[in-house]
Amino acid sequence: MEYEWDFSLLAQNYPVLLRGLLVTVELWLPSMALGLALGLGLGLARLAGSRWLARPALLYVELFRDTPVLIQLIWFFYAFPILVGVQLSPFTAALLALTLNTSAYCAEIVRGGIQSVPKGQFEGAKALGMSRHQAMRRIILPQVVRRMLPAFTNRGIELAKVTSLASVLSVHELMYQGRLLSSTYYRPLEILTTVAIVYFVLIYPGSFLSARLERRLAARS
Amino acid sequence: MTNPLPETRGALLDVQDLHKSFGPHEVLRGIDLAVMPGERVAIIGGSGSGKSTLLRCLNFMEVPTRGRIALDGRALGRTGRDGTVAYPEGELCRVRRRVGMVFQQFNLFPHMTAVENVMEALVTVKGTPRREARARAEAELAKVGLAEKRDAYPSRLSGGQQQRVAIARALAMDPEILLFDEPTSSLDPELVGEVLRVIRGLAEEGRTMLLVTHELGFAYHVATKVVFLADGRFYETGTPDEVLKHPRGERTRSFLARHSEFAF
Ligand SMILES: Nc1ncnc2c1ncn2[C@@H]1O[C@H](COP(=O)(O)OP(=O)(O)O)[C@@H](O)[C@H]1O
Ligand SMILES: [Mg+2]
């Protein structure tokens, strides 16, 4: 079969894809940053002496890790508003779901990282009169942040891909725009291939960076 | 077999009826100990007899199950109406500043240089300005013979050097009491001497210290008092000469026989 490639419609419609790409980035980076910050808090809560902090944090983490992201996205758009009585825009619902989902995974990275620090480090800090908070901030976290970087980068890569699921809520991100164009022009091969390439170009640098980082850290230890 | 205790008035550290359990396992079963200013107490005993636990209770790395600890005449913790003692975290942090500890495994902070290790708590805990803290830290490092190594990371130091940095780090806080938990046990034999020399120097300054050690010869020369711990109690207490050379208890004798390689 001889297929006639036709990229001319892409030349006309690329601003649509670019707008989609912008929305993808607007979903991706803020939910990563917020998810990281929230995940740090949750990870610390998981290790807190108090059960009243540790138990709910555990439940939260498990809920988000053990259910599909797709149901989380849909739930925050259709179900959550009924609970709180405020309608969310598709974008806000997606941002919320992706942030909370990311925070659960980051919490596990933080918890694992902190637990990998030898107990003697806490002891050394404590014996000098440092409070838990001081020990965490000055002694423990500086040692684990570097070690956690590859895992965080991987999470970021995963999240970039997962943002495409927001298309089911009609968030006008890259995937959504691609599907719209492809069904409008009946040119799925050109359009969806282009969309895939755009995702690749967006994500590959992170992947490359992560692999290098991992190798550097492995060489050091 | 425990000797009656000397009077405890004027004691810098006064421990009464100290108990510590981990779950159902009672590790310390009633320890009484008074340490006068300038006294150096060597704690000896078999592995698992509770030596570390005892030291760790004294700076509240472990919270005692029962009993009281007084520092410079003031009992620590708050007694509730039902007689239980609560130890607020803030008070324990203040106590730990006054009671320095040196660990068998050094526990230096690997992401900081030697001088940063020593100045860290001065800055974070005591709020000393960085310049001043650095000067103090350098002085302490010089005192343990490591002025040249101030910018080295712990991974670049030998075990003996790491332990000396750890001692400098404890000293920088101006502790009233120093606790040493087998400070030379994880060192290669040829590095033991340099650490013991530093500790001996501190003894000569008249510092108050408690030392868990298997270096019985060192204990004999440096300690003012030796206690033999067995089954969570002081089985025998006395001067180094009494306990190490003329032990009265059966268990003390057999313990010393197993460590007969030491020479006074
Ligand atoms: N954190 C802990 N939890 C449970 N058991 C402990 C803990 N620390 C010490 N123990 C137990 O207490 C006993 C005394 O330990 P330790 O004080 O370390 O002895 P030593 O220093 O004389 O070798 C051992 O049986 C040990 O297993
Ligand atoms: Mg021990």
Short mmCIF file of C-alpha atoms and ligand atoms in Angstrom, two decimals:
data_model
loop_
_atom_site.label_atom_id
_atom_site.label_comp_id
_atom_site.label_asym_id
_atom_site.label_seq_id
_atom_site.Cartn_x
_atom_site.Cartn_y
_atom_site.Cartn_z
CA MET A 1 0.00 0.00 0.00
CA GLU A 2 1.33 3.36 -0.94
CA TYR A 3 0.46 5.97 1.69
CA GLU A 4 0.48 9.63 0.73
CA TRP A 5 2.04 11.51 3.62
CA ASP A 6 0.53 14.93 4.04
CA PHE A 7 2.03 17.21 6.65
CA SER A 8 0.53 20.39 5.18
CA LEU A 9 -2.37 20.38 7.62
CA LEU A 10 0.15 20.26 10.45
CA ALA A 11 1.84 23.29 9.01
CA GLN A 12 -1.51 25.07 9.25
CA ASN A 13 -2.57 23.66 12.60
CA TYR A 14 0.63 23.60 14.60
CA PRO A 15 -0.51 26.48 16.84
CA VAL A 16 -3.26 24.20 18.12
CA LEU A 17 -0.68 21.61 19.11
CA LEU A 18 1.53 24.28 20.63
CA ARG A 19 -1.34 25.50 22.75
CA GLY A 20 -1.89 21.91 23.80
CA LEU A 21 1.77 21.57 24.67
CA LEU A 22 1.55 24.70 26.79
CA VAL A 23 -1.39 23.29 28.74
CA THR A 24 0.49 20.00 29.20
CA VAL A 25 3.41 21.91 30.69
CA GLU A 26 1.02 23.95 32.83
CA LEU A 27 -0.34 20.72 34.24
CA TRP A 28 2.97 18.97 34.54
CA LEU A 29 5.36 21.40 36.23
CA PRO A 30 3.01 22.84 38.86
CA SER A 31 1.68 19.42 39.85
CA MET A 32 5.27 18.16 40.09
CA ALA A 33 6.39 21.09 42.23
CA LEU A 34 3.33 20.99 44.48
CA GLY A 35 3.46 17.20 44.64
CA LEU A 36 7.10 17.35 45.73
CA ALA A 37 6.42 19.86 48.48
CA LEU A 38 3.38 17.99 49.73
CA GLY A 39 5.21 14.67 49.39
CA LEU A 40 8.04 15.92 51.58
CA GLY A 41 5.54 16.79 54.31
CA LEU A 42 3.77 13.47 53.92
CA GLY A 43 7.01 11.50 53.93
CA LEU A 44 8.02 13.19 57.18
CA ALA A 45 4.55 12.53 58.58
CA ARG A 46 4.91 8.84 57.71
CA LEU A 47 7.96 8.73 59.98
CA ALA A 48 6.54 10.94 62.72
CA GLY A 49 6.59 9.56 66.23
CA SER A 50 2.91 10.33 66.56
CA ARG A 51 0.46 7.76 65.23
CA TRP A 52 -2.03 10.51 64.62
CA LEU A 53 0.23 11.75 61.87
CA ALA A 54 1.77 8.54 60.61
CA ARG A 55 -1.42 6.49 60.18
CA PRO A 56 -3.43 8.99 58.11
CA ALA A 57 -0.34 9.69 55.98
CA LEU A 58 0.02 5.96 55.31
CA LEU A 59 -3.65 5.67 54.35
CA TYR A 60 -3.37 8.63 52.01
CA VAL A 61 -0.28 7.25 50.30
CA GLU A 62 -1.82 3.82 49.84
CA LEU A 63 -5.10 5.20 48.48
CA PHE A 64 -3.32 7.12 45.75
CA ARG A 65 -0.83 4.44 44.89
CA ASP A 66 -3.26 1.56 44.80
CA THR A 67 -5.95 3.03 42.56
CA PRO A 68 -5.65 3.90 38.85
CA VAL A 69 -4.74 7.48 38.01
CA LEU A 70 -7.61 7.53 35.54
CA ILE A 71 -10.22 6.95 38.24
CA GLN A 72 -8.55 9.61 40.38
CA LEU A 73 -8.81 12.15 37.58
CA ILE A 74 -12.42 11.33 36.87
CA TRP A 75 -13.29 11.20 40.56
CA PHE A 76 -11.91 14.66 41.23
CA PHE A 77 -13.89 16.11 38.34
CA TYR A 78 -17.24 14.33 38.77
CA ALA A 79 -17.39 13.08 42.37
CA PHE A 80 -15.33 15.45 44.49
CA PRO A 81 -17.46 18.53 43.62
CA ILE A 82 -20.51 16.77 45.05
CA LEU A 83 -18.69 16.34 48.35
CA VAL A 84 -17.46 19.92 48.64
CA GLY A 85 -20.21 21.66 46.72
CA VAL A 86 -17.86 23.55 44.41
CA GLN A 87 -17.65 22.76 40.72
CA LEU A 88 -14.04 22.51 39.50
CA SER A 89 -12.92 23.28 35.99
CA PRO A 90 -11.48 20.22 34.17
CA PHE A 91 -8.03 21.78 34.40
CA THR A 92 -8.27 22.40 38.16
CA ALA A 93 -9.60 18.91 38.79
CA ALA A 94 -6.77 17.40 36.76
CA LEU A 95 -4.17 19.57 38.49
CA LEU A 96 -5.53 18.56 41.88
CA ALA A 97 -5.63 14.84 41.10
CA LEU A 98 -2.16 14.81 39.56
CA THR A 99 -0.67 16.81 42.43
CA LEU A 100 -2.11 14.53 45.08
CA ASN A 101 -1.12 11.42 43.14
CA THR A 102 2.43 12.69 42.72
CA SER A 103 2.67 13.65 46.39
CA ALA A 104 1.85 10.07 47.39
CA TYR A 105 4.71 8.71 45.30
CA CYS A 106 7.10 11.44 46.45
CA ALA A 107 6.18 10.66 50.07
CA GLU A 108 7.39 7.11 49.56
CA ILE A 109 10.64 8.34 48.00
CA VAL A 110 11.20 10.68 50.95
CA ARG A 111 10.38 7.99 53.49
CA GLY A 112 12.68 5.47 51.83
CA GLY A 113 15.45 8.05 51.55
CA ILE A 114 15.28 9.06 55.19
CA GLN A 115 15.14 5.46 56.33
CA SER A 116 18.28 4.70 54.35
CA VAL A 117 20.28 7.08 56.57
CA PRO A 118 22.10 5.10 59.27
CA LYS A 119 20.54 5.44 62.72
CA GLY A 120 23.84 6.76 64.05
CA GLN A 121 23.27 10.02 62.19
CA PHE A 122 20.12 10.76 64.19
CA GLU A 123 21.96 9.71 67.33
CA GLY A 124 24.96 11.91 66.65
CA ALA A 125 22.70 14.89 66.10
CA LYS A 126 20.52 14.15 69.10
CA ALA A 127 23.50 13.71 71.42
CA LEU A 128 24.62 17.24 70.56
CA GLY A 129 21.31 18.62 71.77
CA MET A 130 19.62 19.03 68.41
CA SER A 131 15.86 18.79 68.26
CA ARG A 132 14.20 16.35 65.85
CA HIS A 133 13.49 19.24 63.55
CA GLN A 134 17.06 20.52 63.59
CA ALA A 135 18.47 17.04 63.03
CA MET A 136 16.17 16.50 60.07
CA ARG A 137 16.92 19.84 58.46
CA ARG A 138 20.65 20.05 59.05
CA ILE A 139 21.82 16.44 59.15
CA ILE A 140 19.38 14.00 57.59
CA LEU A 141 17.74 15.77 54.65
CA PRO A 142 20.97 17.21 53.17
CA GLN A 143 22.29 13.65 53.01
CA VAL A 144 19.23 12.17 51.32
CA VAL A 145 18.15 14.89 48.90
CA ARG A 146 20.98 14.10 46.54
CA ARG A 147 20.30 10.38 46.75
CA MET A 148 16.60 10.95 46.05
CA LEU A 149 17.14 13.04 42.92
CA PRO A 150 17.04 10.16 40.40
CA ALA A 151 13.82 8.83 41.90
CA PHE A 152 12.26 12.30 41.77
CA THR A 153 13.31 12.71 38.15
CA ASN A 154 11.72 9.38 37.29
CA ARG A 155 8.54 10.51 38.98
CA GLY A 156 8.62 13.70 36.90
CA ILE A 157 8.96 11.69 33.71
CA GLU A 158 6.10 9.44 34.70
CA LEU A 159 3.96 12.45 35.52
CA ALA A 160 4.63 14.09 32.15
CA LYS A 161 3.19 11.01 30.47
CA VAL A 162 0.27 10.75 32.85
CA THR A 163 -0.85 14.31 32.09
CA SER A 164 -2.12 12.93 28.76
CA LEU A 165 -4.89 11.16 30.69
CA ALA A 166 -6.37 14.57 31.50
CA SER A 167 -7.68 14.53 27.94
CA VAL A 168 -10.58 12.39 29.19
CA LEU A 169 -11.75 15.42 31.18
CA SER A 170 -11.48 17.53 28.02
CA VAL A 171 -8.52 19.46 29.37
CA HIS A 172 -7.12 21.02 26.22
CA GLU A 173 -3.66 19.58 26.60
CA LEU A 174 -1.48 18.05 23.92
CA MET A 175 -3.18 14.66 23.73
CA TYR A 176 -6.63 16.20 23.56
CA GLN A 177 -5.65 18.60 20.80
CA GLY A 178 -3.97 15.79 18.88
CA ARG A 179 -7.06 13.60 19.01
CA LEU A 180 -9.25 16.51 18.05
CA LEU A 181 -7.11 17.33 15.02
CA SER A 182 -6.81 13.75 13.98
CA SER A 183 -10.55 13.13 14.04
CA THR A 184 -11.25 16.43 12.30
CA TYR A 185 -8.87 15.80 9.43
CA TYR A 186 -8.80 12.01 9.32
CA ARG A 187 -5.03 12.09 9.33
CA PRO A 188 -4.18 10.04 12.45
CA LEU A 189 -0.84 8.82 11.13
CA GLU A 190 0.72 12.25 10.65
CA ILE A 191 -0.96 13.93 13.58
CA LEU A 192 -0.61 11.25 16.26
CA THR A 193 2.96 10.54 15.21
CA THR A 194 3.73 14.22 15.58
CA VAL A 195 2.08 14.28 19.00
CA ALA A 196 4.16 11.32 20.10
CA ILE A 197 7.32 13.03 18.87
CA VAL A 198 6.44 16.20 20.76
CA TYR A 199 6.00 14.16 23.96
CA PHE A 200 9.33 12.50 23.30
CA VAL A 201 11.11 15.80 22.83
CA LEU A 202 9.51 17.09 26.02
CA ILE A 203 10.38 14.07 28.14
CA TYR A 204 13.68 12.80 26.77
CA PRO A 205 15.91 15.49 28.34
CA GLY A 206 14.61 14.56 31.78
CA SER A 207 15.21 10.90 31.09
CA PHE A 208 18.72 11.60 29.86
CA LEU A 209 19.46 13.74 32.89
CA SER A 210 18.15 11.11 35.26
CA ALA A 211 20.29 8.36 33.76
CA ARG A 212 23.39 10.53 33.98
CA LEU A 213 22.61 11.50 37.53
CA GLU A 214 22.18 7.89 38.51
CA ARG A 215 25.49 6.94 36.95
CA ARG A 216 27.26 9.82 38.66
CA LEU A 217 25.86 8.87 42.06
CA ALA A 218 26.70 5.21 41.52
CA ALA A 219 30.27 6.15 40.64
CA ARG A 220 30.60 8.21 43.81
CA SER A 221 29.48 5.58 46.29
CA MET B 1 27.93 -7.45 96.30
CA THR B 2 27.28 -3.75 95.70
CA ASN B 3 29.14 -1.45 98.02
CA PRO B 4 27.13 1.03 99.99
CA LEU B 5 27.19 4.24 98.04
CA PRO B 6 29.17 7.22 99.23
CA GLU B 7 27.19 10.30 100.03
CA THR B 8 25.58 11.91 97.03
CA ARG B 9 25.51 15.53 98.18
CA GLY B 10 27.54 17.68 95.87
CA ALA B 11 27.31 15.08 93.11
CA LEU B 12 27.31 16.39 89.57
CA LEU B 13 25.32 13.40 88.45
CA ASP B 14 23.10 11.47 90.81
CA VAL B 15 21.28 8.39 89.61
CA GLN B 16 18.79 6.67 91.87
CA ASP B 17 17.13 3.32 91.32
CA LEU B 18 17.39 3.53 87.56
CA HIS B 19 15.44 0.91 85.61
CA LYS B 20 15.17 0.48 81.88
CA SER B 21 13.13 -2.10 80.03
CA PHE B 22 12.72 -2.77 76.34
CA GLY B 23 9.31 -4.38 76.18
CA PRO B 24 9.33 -7.27 78.65
CA HIS B 25 13.14 -7.33 78.79
CA GLU B 26 14.46 -5.44 81.81
CA VAL B 27 17.99 -4.37 80.94
CA LEU B 28 18.76 -2.12 83.91
CA ARG B 29 17.42 -3.30 87.25
CA GLY B 30 18.07 -0.60 89.77
CA ILE B 31 21.23 1.40 89.29
CA ASP B 32 22.42 3.85 91.92
CA LEU B 33 25.36 6.02 91.02
CA ALA B 34 26.73 9.33 92.20
CA VAL B 35 29.43 11.03 90.20
CA MET B 36 31.30 13.86 91.87
CA PRO B 37 32.83 16.68 89.83
CA GLY B 38 36.13 15.53 88.36
CA GLU B 39 35.38 11.87 88.91
CA ARG B 40 36.08 9.39 86.14
CA VAL B 41 33.97 6.26 86.22
CA ALA B 42 34.91 3.25 84.14
CA ILE B 43 32.04 0.88 83.44
CA ILE B 44 33.00 -2.67 82.58
CA GLY B 45 30.96 -5.77 81.98
CA GLY B 46 30.13 -8.47 79.49
CA SER B 47 28.51 -7.90 76.16
CA GLY B 48 24.78 -7.25 76.54
CA SER B 49 25.04 -6.47 80.24
CA GLY B 50 23.51 -3.03 79.71
CA LYS B 51 26.59 -0.76 79.64
CA SER B 52 25.47 1.17 76.58
CA THR B 53 21.91 1.36 77.82
CA LEU B 54 23.12 2.85 81.10
CA LEU B 55 25.18 5.53 79.35
CA ARG B 56 22.34 6.26 76.95
CA CYS B 57 19.94 6.80 79.83
CA LEU B 58 22.29 9.37 81.33
CA ASN B 59 21.90 11.74 78.40
CA PHE B 60 18.37 10.53 77.69
CA MET B 61 19.07 8.92 74.36
CA GLU B 62 16.88 6.35 76.10
CA VAL B 63 14.23 7.42 78.56
CA PRO B 64 14.43 5.47 81.83
CA THR B 65 11.48 3.29 82.72
CA ARG B 66 11.82 4.09 86.41
CA GLY B 67 14.13 6.00 88.75
CA ARG B 68 15.48 9.52 88.89
CA ILE B 69 18.49 11.25 87.45
CA ALA B 70 19.66 14.53 88.92
CA LEU B 71 22.14 16.80 87.24
CA ASP B 72 23.99 19.21 89.51
CA GLY B 73 21.43 18.68 92.25
CA ARG B 74 18.34 19.16 90.10
CA ALA B 75 16.16 16.17 89.33
CA LEU B 76 15.25 15.92 85.67
CA GLY B 77 11.77 15.40 84.32
CA ARG B 78 8.44 16.41 85.79
CA THR B 79 6.65 14.19 88.22
CA GLY B 80 2.95 13.95 87.55
CA ARG B 81 0.22 13.53 90.16
CA ASP B 82 0.23 9.76 89.72
CA GLY B 83 3.98 9.62 90.35
CA THR B 84 5.01 8.98 86.74
CA VAL B 85 7.82 11.12 85.41
CA ALA B 86 7.46 12.90 82.09
CA TYR B 87 10.45 14.17 80.15
CA PRO B 88 9.58 17.08 77.85
CA GLU B 89 11.66 17.03 74.66
CA GLY B 90 12.93 20.58 75.23
CA GLU B 91 14.36 19.71 78.63
CA LEU B 92 16.08 16.62 77.21
CA CYS B 93 17.71 18.69 74.47
CA ARG B 94 19.09 21.03 77.12
CA VAL B 95 20.38 18.10 79.17
CA ARG B 96 22.12 16.61 76.13
CA ARG B 97 24.03 19.84 75.66
CA ARG B 98 25.39 19.47 79.17
CA VAL B 99 26.20 15.77 78.86
CA GLY B 100 28.36 15.07 75.82
CA MET B 101 28.55 11.65 74.22
CA VAL B 102 31.15 9.90 72.10
CA PHE B 103 30.02 6.76 70.26
CA GLN B 104 31.75 3.59 69.27
CA GLN B 105 30.91 4.28 65.62
CA PHE B 106 31.89 8.01 65.74
CA ASN B 107 28.67 9.09 63.96
CA LEU B 108 30.31 12.00 62.21
CA PHE B 109 28.19 13.78 59.63
CA PRO B 110 29.58 12.64 56.25
CA HIS B 111 28.37 15.68 54.30
CA MET B 112 30.38 18.07 56.46
CA THR B 113 34.10 18.63 56.83
CA ALA B 114 35.82 18.05 60.15
CA VAL B 115 35.51 21.67 61.20
CA GLU B 116 31.89 21.85 60.06
CA ASN B 117 31.13 18.77 62.11
CA VAL B 118 32.55 20.43 65.20
CA MET B 119 30.87 23.81 64.69
CA GLU B 120 27.47 22.49 63.59
CA ALA B 121 25.80 22.21 66.99
CA LEU B 122 27.45 25.41 68.21
CA VAL B 123 25.61 27.22 65.45
CA THR B 124 22.31 25.32 65.30
CA VAL B 125 21.86 24.49 68.96
CA LYS B 126 23.67 27.24 70.83
CA GLY B 127 23.19 29.99 68.26
CA THR B 128 26.86 30.95 68.24
CA PRO B 129 27.74 33.22 65.29
CA ARG B 130 29.44 31.23 62.52
CA ARG B 131 32.81 33.01 62.71
CA GLU B 132 33.06 32.51 66.40
CA ALA B 133 31.91 28.89 66.12
CA ARG B 134 34.51 28.21 63.44
CA ALA B 135 37.29 29.66 65.59
CA ARG B 136 36.18 27.55 68.51
CA ALA B 137 35.92 24.45 66.33
CA GLU B 138 39.42 24.99 64.97
CA ALA B 139 40.75 25.33 68.49
CA GLU B 140 39.09 22.07 69.53
CA LEU B 141 40.47 20.29 66.48
CA ALA B 142 43.93 21.59 67.30
CA LYS B 143 43.53 20.24 70.78
CA VAL B 144 42.95 16.71 69.50
CA GLY B 145 45.85 17.11 67.10
CA LEU B 146 43.84 17.54 63.92
CA ALA B 147 44.31 21.21 63.03
CA GLU B 148 45.58 20.18 59.58
CA LYS B 149 42.55 18.03 58.84
CA ARG B 150 39.93 20.67 59.44
CA ASP B 151 38.76 20.78 55.82
CA ALA B 152 38.80 17.02 55.29
CA TYR B 153 35.58 15.07 54.96
CA PRO B 154 35.16 12.14 57.38
CA SER B 155 35.54 9.61 54.56
CA ARG B 156 39.10 10.88 54.10
CA LEU B 157 40.02 10.33 57.75
CA SER B 158 41.22 7.20 59.51
CA GLY B 159 39.05 5.71 62.25
CA GLY B 160 41.28 7.20 64.93
CA GLN B 161 41.09 10.63 63.35
CA GLN B 162 37.32 10.37 63.00
CA GLN B 163 36.97 9.50 66.64
CA ARG B 164 39.14 12.46 67.61
CA VAL B 165 36.93 14.75 65.54
CA ALA B 166 33.94 13.25 67.36
CA ILE B 167 35.59 14.05 70.69
CA ALA B 168 36.32 17.62 69.55
CA ARG B 169 32.69 17.91 68.47
CA ALA B 170 31.48 16.87 71.91
CA LEU B 171 33.97 19.17 73.66
CA ALA B 172 32.94 22.21 71.64
CA MET B 173 29.60 22.20 73.43
CA ASP B 174 31.33 22.69 76.81
CA PRO B 175 29.71 19.64 78.39
CA GLU B 176 29.86 19.23 82.15
CA ILE B 177 30.05 15.46 81.76
CA LEU B 178 31.46 13.32 78.97
CA LEU B 179 30.16 9.86 78.16
CA PHE B 180 32.33 7.50 76.15
CA ASP B 181 30.77 4.30 74.86
CA GLU B 182 33.59 1.97 73.85
CA PRO B 183 35.36 4.76 71.97
CA THR B 184 38.13 2.50 70.68
CA SER B 185 36.26 -0.75 70.07
CA SER B 186 35.80 -0.26 66.35
CA LEU B 187 39.36 0.92 65.72
CA ASP B 188 42.25 -1.00 64.26
CA PRO B 189 44.67 -1.80 67.09
CA GLU B 190 47.32 0.62 65.86
CA LEU B 191 44.84 3.53 66.04
CA VAL B 192 43.65 2.89 69.59
CA GLY B 193 46.57 4.70 71.20
CA GLU B 194 45.96 8.11 69.63
CA VAL B 195 42.36 8.15 70.87
CA LEU B 196 43.23 6.95 74.35
CA ARG B 197 45.90 9.67 74.58
CA VAL B 198 43.27 12.32 73.87
CA ILE B 199 40.95 10.88 76.51
CA ARG B 200 43.79 10.71 79.01
CA GLY B 201 44.51 14.37 78.31
CA LEU B 202 40.90 15.19 79.15
CA ALA B 203 41.22 13.20 82.35
CA GLU B 204 44.27 15.21 83.32
CA GLU B 205 42.26 18.40 82.85
CA GLY B 206 39.97 17.10 85.56
CA ARG B 207 36.93 16.55 83.40
CA THR B 208 34.09 14.47 84.73
CA MET B 209 33.58 11.42 82.61
CA LEU B 210 31.98 8.01 82.36
CA LEU B 211 33.71 5.53 80.14
CA VAL B 212 32.55 2.13 78.94
CA THR B 213 35.62 0.27 77.82
CA HIS B 214 37.27 -3.07 77.36
CA GLU B 215 40.69 -1.43 77.65
CA LEU B 216 41.08 -2.48 81.26
CA GLY B 217 44.66 -1.26 81.51
CA PHE B 218 43.52 2.18 80.43
CA ALA B 219 40.62 2.08 82.90
CA TYR B 220 43.01 1.15 85.66
CA HIS B 221 45.21 4.16 85.06
CA VAL B 222 42.62 6.77 84.19
CA ALA B 223 39.48 5.97 86.21
CA THR B 224 38.90 7.07 89.76
CA LYS B 225 36.18 4.48 90.16
CA VAL B 226 35.35 1.23 88.39
CA VAL B 227 31.97 -0.45 88.31
CA PHE B 228 31.34 -3.96 87.06
CA LEU B 229 27.90 -4.30 85.54
CA ALA B 230 26.19 -7.68 85.40
CA ASP B 231 22.54 -8.50 84.78
CA GLY B 232 21.58 -4.85 84.86
CA ARG B 233 22.99 -4.18 88.32
CA PHE B 234 26.29 -2.97 89.73
CA TYR B 235 27.79 -6.24 90.80
CA GLU B 236 30.96 -4.71 92.16
CA THR B 237 32.07 -1.12 92.69
CA GLY B 238 35.30 0.33 93.93
CA THR B 239 38.62 1.92 93.13
CA PRO B 240 40.46 0.56 90.09
CA ASP B 241 42.76 -1.26 92.42
CA GLU B 242 39.90 -2.88 94.32
CA VAL B 243 37.84 -3.98 91.34
CA LEU B 244 40.51 -4.73 88.76
CA LYS B 245 43.29 -6.09 90.95
CA HIS B 246 41.52 -7.47 93.97
CA PRO B 247 38.02 -8.33 92.81
CA ARG B 248 35.90 -9.92 95.50
CA GLY B 249 32.98 -11.17 93.45
CA GLU B 250 33.03 -14.51 91.64
CA ARG B 251 31.65 -13.01 88.42
CA THR B 252 34.06 -10.09 88.47
CA ARG B 253 36.94 -12.52 88.76
CA SER B 254 35.81 -14.69 85.90
CA PHE B 255 35.17 -11.64 83.74
CA LEU B 256 38.67 -10.35 84.45
CA ALA B 257 40.13 -13.78 83.81
CA ARG B 258 38.63 -13.68 80.34
CA HIS B 259 40.30 -10.29 79.81
CA SER B 260 43.59 -11.37 81.31
CA GLU B 261 45.58 -10.00 78.39
CA PHE B 262 45.62 -6.56 79.96
CA ALA B 263 48.63 -5.44 81.91
CA PHE B 264 48.59 -2.66 84.48
N1 LIG C 1 16.72 -0.23 71.54
C1 LIG C 1 16.68 -1.47 72.06
N2 LIG C 1 15.59 -2.23 71.91
C2 LIG C 1 15.53 -3.48 72.43
N3 LIG C 1 16.51 -4.04 73.14
C3 LIG C 1 17.62 -3.34 73.32
C4 LIG C 1 17.77 -2.02 72.80
N4 LIG C 1 19.00 -1.55 73.14
C5 LIG C 1 19.57 -2.54 73.85
N5 LIG C 1 18.77 -3.62 73.96
C6 LIG C 1 19.07 -4.87 74.68
O1 LIG C 1 19.53 -4.53 75.96
C7 LIG C 1 20.58 -5.40 76.36
C8 LIG C 1 21.79 -4.56 76.77
O2 LIG C 1 22.30 -3.91 75.63
P1 LIG C 1 23.51 -2.90 75.73
O3 LIG C 1 23.18 -1.85 76.72
O4 LIG C 1 23.80 -2.45 74.35
O5 LIG C 1 24.65 -3.84 76.27
P2 LIG C 1 26.22 -3.60 76.28
O6 LIG C 1 26.50 -2.22 75.82
O7 LIG C 1 26.64 -3.85 77.68
O8 LIG C 1 26.78 -4.63 75.35
C9 LIG C 1 20.84 -6.32 75.19
O9 LIG C 1 20.20 -7.55 75.46
C10 LIG C 1 20.20 -5.64 74.04
O10 LIG C 1 19.71 -6.57 73.12
MG MG C 2 27.51 -1.44 74.14
#
